[in-house]
Coordinates of C-alpha atoms in Angstrom, one line a residue:
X273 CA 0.0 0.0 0.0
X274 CA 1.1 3.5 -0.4
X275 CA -0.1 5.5 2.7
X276 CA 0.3 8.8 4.6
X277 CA 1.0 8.3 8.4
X278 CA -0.1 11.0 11.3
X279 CA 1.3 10.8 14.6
X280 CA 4.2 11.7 17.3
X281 CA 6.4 9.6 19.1
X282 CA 4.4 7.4 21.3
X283 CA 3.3 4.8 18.7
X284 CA 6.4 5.5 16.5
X285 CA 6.7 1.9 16.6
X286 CA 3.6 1.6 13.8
X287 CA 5.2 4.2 11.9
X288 CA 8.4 1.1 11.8
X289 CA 6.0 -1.8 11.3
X290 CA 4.7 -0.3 8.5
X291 CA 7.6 0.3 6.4
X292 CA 8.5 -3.4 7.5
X293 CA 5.3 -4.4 6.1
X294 CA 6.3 -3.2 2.6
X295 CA 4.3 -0.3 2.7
X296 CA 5.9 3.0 0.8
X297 CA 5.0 6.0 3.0
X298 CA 4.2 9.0 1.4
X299 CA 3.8 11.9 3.5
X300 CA 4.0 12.4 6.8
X301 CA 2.1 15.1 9.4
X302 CA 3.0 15.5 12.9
X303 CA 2.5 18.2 15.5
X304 CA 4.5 20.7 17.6
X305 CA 5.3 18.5 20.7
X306 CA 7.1 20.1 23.9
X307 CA 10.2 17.8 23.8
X308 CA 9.3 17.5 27.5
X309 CA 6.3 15.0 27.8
X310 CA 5.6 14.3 24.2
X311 CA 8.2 14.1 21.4
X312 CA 8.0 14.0 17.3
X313 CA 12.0 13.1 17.1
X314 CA 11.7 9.9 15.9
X315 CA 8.8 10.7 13.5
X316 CA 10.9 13.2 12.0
X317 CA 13.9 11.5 11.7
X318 CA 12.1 8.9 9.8
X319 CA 11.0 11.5 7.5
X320 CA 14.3 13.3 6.9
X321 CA 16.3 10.1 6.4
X322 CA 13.9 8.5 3.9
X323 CA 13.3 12.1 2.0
X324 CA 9.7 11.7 3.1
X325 CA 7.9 15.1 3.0
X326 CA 6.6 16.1 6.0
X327 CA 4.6 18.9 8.1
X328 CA 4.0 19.9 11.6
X329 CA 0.7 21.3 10.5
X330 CA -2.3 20.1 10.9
X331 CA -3.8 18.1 7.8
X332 CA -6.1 20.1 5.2
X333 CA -8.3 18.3 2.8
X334 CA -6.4 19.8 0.2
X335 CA -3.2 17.7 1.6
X336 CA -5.6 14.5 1.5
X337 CA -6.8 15.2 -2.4
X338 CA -3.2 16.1 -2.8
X339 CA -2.4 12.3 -1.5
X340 CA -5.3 10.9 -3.5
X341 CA -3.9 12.3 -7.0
X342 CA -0.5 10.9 -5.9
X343 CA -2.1 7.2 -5.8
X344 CA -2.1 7.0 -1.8
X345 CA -4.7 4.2 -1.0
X346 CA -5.0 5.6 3.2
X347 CA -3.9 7.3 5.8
X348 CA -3.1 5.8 9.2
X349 CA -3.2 8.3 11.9
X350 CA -1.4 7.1 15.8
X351 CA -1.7 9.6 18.0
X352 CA -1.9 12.8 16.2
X353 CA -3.8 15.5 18.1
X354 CA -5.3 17.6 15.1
X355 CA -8.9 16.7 13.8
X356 CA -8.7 15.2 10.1
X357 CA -10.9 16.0 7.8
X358 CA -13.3 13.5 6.5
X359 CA -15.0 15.2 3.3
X360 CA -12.8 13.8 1.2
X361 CA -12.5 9.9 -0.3
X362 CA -9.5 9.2 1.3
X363 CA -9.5 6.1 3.9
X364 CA -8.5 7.1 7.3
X365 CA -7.7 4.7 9.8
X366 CA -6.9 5.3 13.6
X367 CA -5.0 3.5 16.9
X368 CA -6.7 4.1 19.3
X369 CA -5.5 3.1 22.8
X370 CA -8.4 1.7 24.5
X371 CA -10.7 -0.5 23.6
X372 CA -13.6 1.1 21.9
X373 CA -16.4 2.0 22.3
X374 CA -15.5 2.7 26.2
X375 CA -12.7 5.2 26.5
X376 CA -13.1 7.5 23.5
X377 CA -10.8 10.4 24.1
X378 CA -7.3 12.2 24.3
X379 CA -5.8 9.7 27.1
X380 CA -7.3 7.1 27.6
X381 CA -4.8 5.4 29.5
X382 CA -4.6 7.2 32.7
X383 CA -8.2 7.0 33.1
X384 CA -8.4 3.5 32.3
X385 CA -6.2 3.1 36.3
X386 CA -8.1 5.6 37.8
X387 CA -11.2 3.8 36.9
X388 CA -9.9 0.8 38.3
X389 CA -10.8 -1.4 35.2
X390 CA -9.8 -4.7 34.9
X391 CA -9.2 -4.6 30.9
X392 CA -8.4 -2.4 28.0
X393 CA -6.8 -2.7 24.6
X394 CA -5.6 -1.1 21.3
X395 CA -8.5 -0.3 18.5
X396 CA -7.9 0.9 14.9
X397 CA -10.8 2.2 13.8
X398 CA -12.0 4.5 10.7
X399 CA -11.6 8.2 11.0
X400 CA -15.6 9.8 11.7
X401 CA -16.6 13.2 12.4
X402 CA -16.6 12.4 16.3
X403 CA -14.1 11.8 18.2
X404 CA -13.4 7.8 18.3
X405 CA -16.6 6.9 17.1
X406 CA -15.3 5.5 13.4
X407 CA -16.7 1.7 12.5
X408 CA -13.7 -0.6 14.2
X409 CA -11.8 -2.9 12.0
X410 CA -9.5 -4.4 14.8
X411 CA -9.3 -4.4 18.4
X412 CA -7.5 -6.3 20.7
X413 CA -8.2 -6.6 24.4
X414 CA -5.5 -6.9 27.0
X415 CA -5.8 -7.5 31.1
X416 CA -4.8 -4.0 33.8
X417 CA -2.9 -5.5 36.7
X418 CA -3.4 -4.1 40.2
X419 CA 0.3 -3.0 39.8
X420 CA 0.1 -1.6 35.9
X421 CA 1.3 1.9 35.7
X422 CA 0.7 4.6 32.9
X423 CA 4.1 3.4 31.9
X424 CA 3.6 -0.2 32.0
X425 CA 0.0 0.3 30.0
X426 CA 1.4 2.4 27.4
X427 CA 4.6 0.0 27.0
X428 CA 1.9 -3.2 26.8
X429 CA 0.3 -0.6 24.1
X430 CA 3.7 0.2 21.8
X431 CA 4.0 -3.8 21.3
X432 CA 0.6 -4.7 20.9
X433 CA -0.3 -1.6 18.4
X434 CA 2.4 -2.3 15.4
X435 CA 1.1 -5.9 15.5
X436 CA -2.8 -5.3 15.0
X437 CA -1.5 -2.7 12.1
X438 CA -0.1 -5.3 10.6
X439 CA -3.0 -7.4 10.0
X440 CA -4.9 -4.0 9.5
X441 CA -2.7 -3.1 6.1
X442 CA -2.2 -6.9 5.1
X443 CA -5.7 -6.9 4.8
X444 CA -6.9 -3.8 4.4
X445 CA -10.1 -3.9 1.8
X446 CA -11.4 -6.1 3.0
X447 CA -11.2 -5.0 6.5
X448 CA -12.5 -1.8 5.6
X449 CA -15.6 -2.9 3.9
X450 CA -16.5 -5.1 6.7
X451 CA -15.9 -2.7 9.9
X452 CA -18.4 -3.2 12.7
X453 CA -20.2 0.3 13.8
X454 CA -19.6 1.3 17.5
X455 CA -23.1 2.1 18.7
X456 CA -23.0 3.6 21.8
X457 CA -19.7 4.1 24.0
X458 CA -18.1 6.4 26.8
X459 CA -16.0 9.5 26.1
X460 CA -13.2 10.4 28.9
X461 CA -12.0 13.8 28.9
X462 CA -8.1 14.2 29.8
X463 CA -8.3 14.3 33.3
X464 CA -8.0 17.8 35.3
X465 CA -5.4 18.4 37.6
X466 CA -8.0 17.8 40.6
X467 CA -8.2 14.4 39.2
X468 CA -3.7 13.9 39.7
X469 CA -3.6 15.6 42.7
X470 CA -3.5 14.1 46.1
X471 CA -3.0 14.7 50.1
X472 CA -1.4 12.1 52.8
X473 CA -5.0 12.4 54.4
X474 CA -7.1 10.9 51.0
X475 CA -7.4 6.9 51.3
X476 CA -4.2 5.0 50.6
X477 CA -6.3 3.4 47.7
X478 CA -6.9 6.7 45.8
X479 CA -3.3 7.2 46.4
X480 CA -2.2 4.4 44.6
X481 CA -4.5 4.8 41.3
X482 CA -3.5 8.2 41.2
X483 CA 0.1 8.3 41.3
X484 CA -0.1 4.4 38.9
X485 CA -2.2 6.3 36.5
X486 CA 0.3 9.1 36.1
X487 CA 3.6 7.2 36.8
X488 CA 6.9 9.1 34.3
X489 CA 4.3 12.2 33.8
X490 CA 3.7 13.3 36.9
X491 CA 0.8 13.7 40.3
X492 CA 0.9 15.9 42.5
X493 CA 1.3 15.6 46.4
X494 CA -0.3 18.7 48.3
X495 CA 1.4 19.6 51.9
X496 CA 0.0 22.4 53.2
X497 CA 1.7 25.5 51.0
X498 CA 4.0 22.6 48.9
X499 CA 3.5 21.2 45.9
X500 CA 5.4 17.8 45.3
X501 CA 5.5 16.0 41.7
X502 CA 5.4 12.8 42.6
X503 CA 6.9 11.5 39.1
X504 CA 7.5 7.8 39.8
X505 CA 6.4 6.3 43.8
X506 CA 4.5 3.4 45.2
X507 CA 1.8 2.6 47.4
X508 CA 2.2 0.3 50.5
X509 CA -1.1 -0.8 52.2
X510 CA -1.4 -0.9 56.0
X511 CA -2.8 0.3 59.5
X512 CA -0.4 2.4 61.2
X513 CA -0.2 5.1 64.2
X514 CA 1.3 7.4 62.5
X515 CA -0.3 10.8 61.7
X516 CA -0.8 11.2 58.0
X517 CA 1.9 13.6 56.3
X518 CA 4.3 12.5 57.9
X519 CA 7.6 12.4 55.5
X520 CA 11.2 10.3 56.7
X521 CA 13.5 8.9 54.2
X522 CA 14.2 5.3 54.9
X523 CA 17.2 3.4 52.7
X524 CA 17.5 7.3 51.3
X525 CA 14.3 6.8 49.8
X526 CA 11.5 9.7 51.1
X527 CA 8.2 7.5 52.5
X528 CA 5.0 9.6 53.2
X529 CA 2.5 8.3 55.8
X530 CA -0.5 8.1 54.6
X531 CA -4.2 7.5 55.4
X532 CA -4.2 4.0 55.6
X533 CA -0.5 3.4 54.2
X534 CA 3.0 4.5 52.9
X535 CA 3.6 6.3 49.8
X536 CA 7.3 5.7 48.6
X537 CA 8.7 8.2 46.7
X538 CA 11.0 6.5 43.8
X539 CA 11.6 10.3 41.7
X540 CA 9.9 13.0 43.1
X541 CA 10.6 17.1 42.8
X542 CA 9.6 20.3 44.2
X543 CA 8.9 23.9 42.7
X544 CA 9.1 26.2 45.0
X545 CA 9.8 30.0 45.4
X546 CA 11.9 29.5 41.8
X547 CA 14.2 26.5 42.8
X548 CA 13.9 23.1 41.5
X549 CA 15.2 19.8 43.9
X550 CA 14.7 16.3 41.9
X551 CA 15.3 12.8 43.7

């Protein structure tokens, strides 16, 4: 097939598989990314080394009857952020990270943990008007541990993506002609910063979905006038004496008391009147 591809670093691995597939990629759009949290490197490296035109703009439907005139059969979109147009014939396909219909939206995975859900998965779907809602033509469930992480989720999420594109462009007529419609599903917002941020006196068990659902990115631990980032940490479960907010460092590794527990913080820092301490 000869496809466009629309997306950032996360899934980069599907941009990969489908060049190892045997398909010739034609363009490629990403997005202004902070180099912080979200990154396009790869993406565009694999652009400039290959002589593959691409944009950081967001996708017109002139570029698409632009593609269309150049023989491009679809465009697979993983992770891109801008809304693609669908008024024109092209065939766009998306991975989605959850398992559709239930967690339509920008970040799924987060919300997945502080759901507490059992299950999620990797959808491709076609591109619709709403957000998520295209008819599915893959999807593959996997199992949320107690102990999964945002990082852990979204690792499970790079392998399993590439490998349902795969069977998405190996047999993509037919799979396109015979997608299933969603019907009715769930949209989760990105979560608000109410939603990552915690004290020592919340229950040990919000705690722990909170600072699993935003493990590498970052929660936020309230103590009194401090703000803590709690990038990386973990829950222990327990009754205790100890009044809540408590903070020692044990094996030279800070441990909060909580309400009904320990937090452990693994990499942690703290803005505060302009200076910057990371653990």
């Amino acid at each position: 097939m000869k496809v466009a591809y629309a997306g950032f670093d996360l899934l980069y691995p599907c941009l990969e598989e489908l060049e190892q597939t045997g398909c010739q990629v034609a363009q490629i759009f990403t997005y202004p990314t902070d180099q912080v949290y979200e990154f396009n490197r790869d993406v565009v490296s694999f652009a400039r080394q290959r002589d593959i035109p691409w944009t950081d703009r967001p996708i017109t439907a002139e570029d698409l009857y632009a593609l269309l005139d150049q023989g491009c059969q679809a465009l697979i979109s993983a992770g891109y952020i801008y809304r693609i147009p669908t008024s024109t014939p092209m065939r766009c396909a998306n991975v989605h990270p959850a398992l559709l219909p239930v967690g339509r939206g920008p970040w799924p995975m987060p919300c997945t943990i502080l759901k507490g859900l059992k299950k999620s998965g990797v959808t491709i779907h076609k591109v619709a008007a709403g957000f998520d809602t295209g008819d599915i033509l893959v999807q593959e469930p996997f199992p949320v541990a107690a102990e999964d992480t945002l990082e852990t989720m979204t690792e499970t999420i790079r392998t399993l993506a590439p490998r349902l594109l795969r069977r998405t462009v190996e047999d993509f007529d037919r799979l396109w002609e015979k997608a299933v419609p969603q019907g009715a599903g769930e949209y989760w917002p990105e979560p608000a910063e109410e939603e990552r941020t915690f004290t020592p006196w919340d229950r040990a068990e919000r705690v722990d979905r909170i600072v699993r659902a935003f493990a590498g990115y970052g929660s936020v631990l309230r103590l009194g006038e401090r703000s803590i980032t709690v990038v990386r940490g973990s829950v222990e479960f327990g009754r205790h004496t100890g009044r809540p907010g408590v903070l020692r460092t044990e094996d030279g590794c800070p441990r909060l008391t909580l309400n009904g527990g320990w937090l452990s913080l693994r990499e942690w820092r703290e803005e505060e009147a302009g200076t910057r301490e990371t653990l």
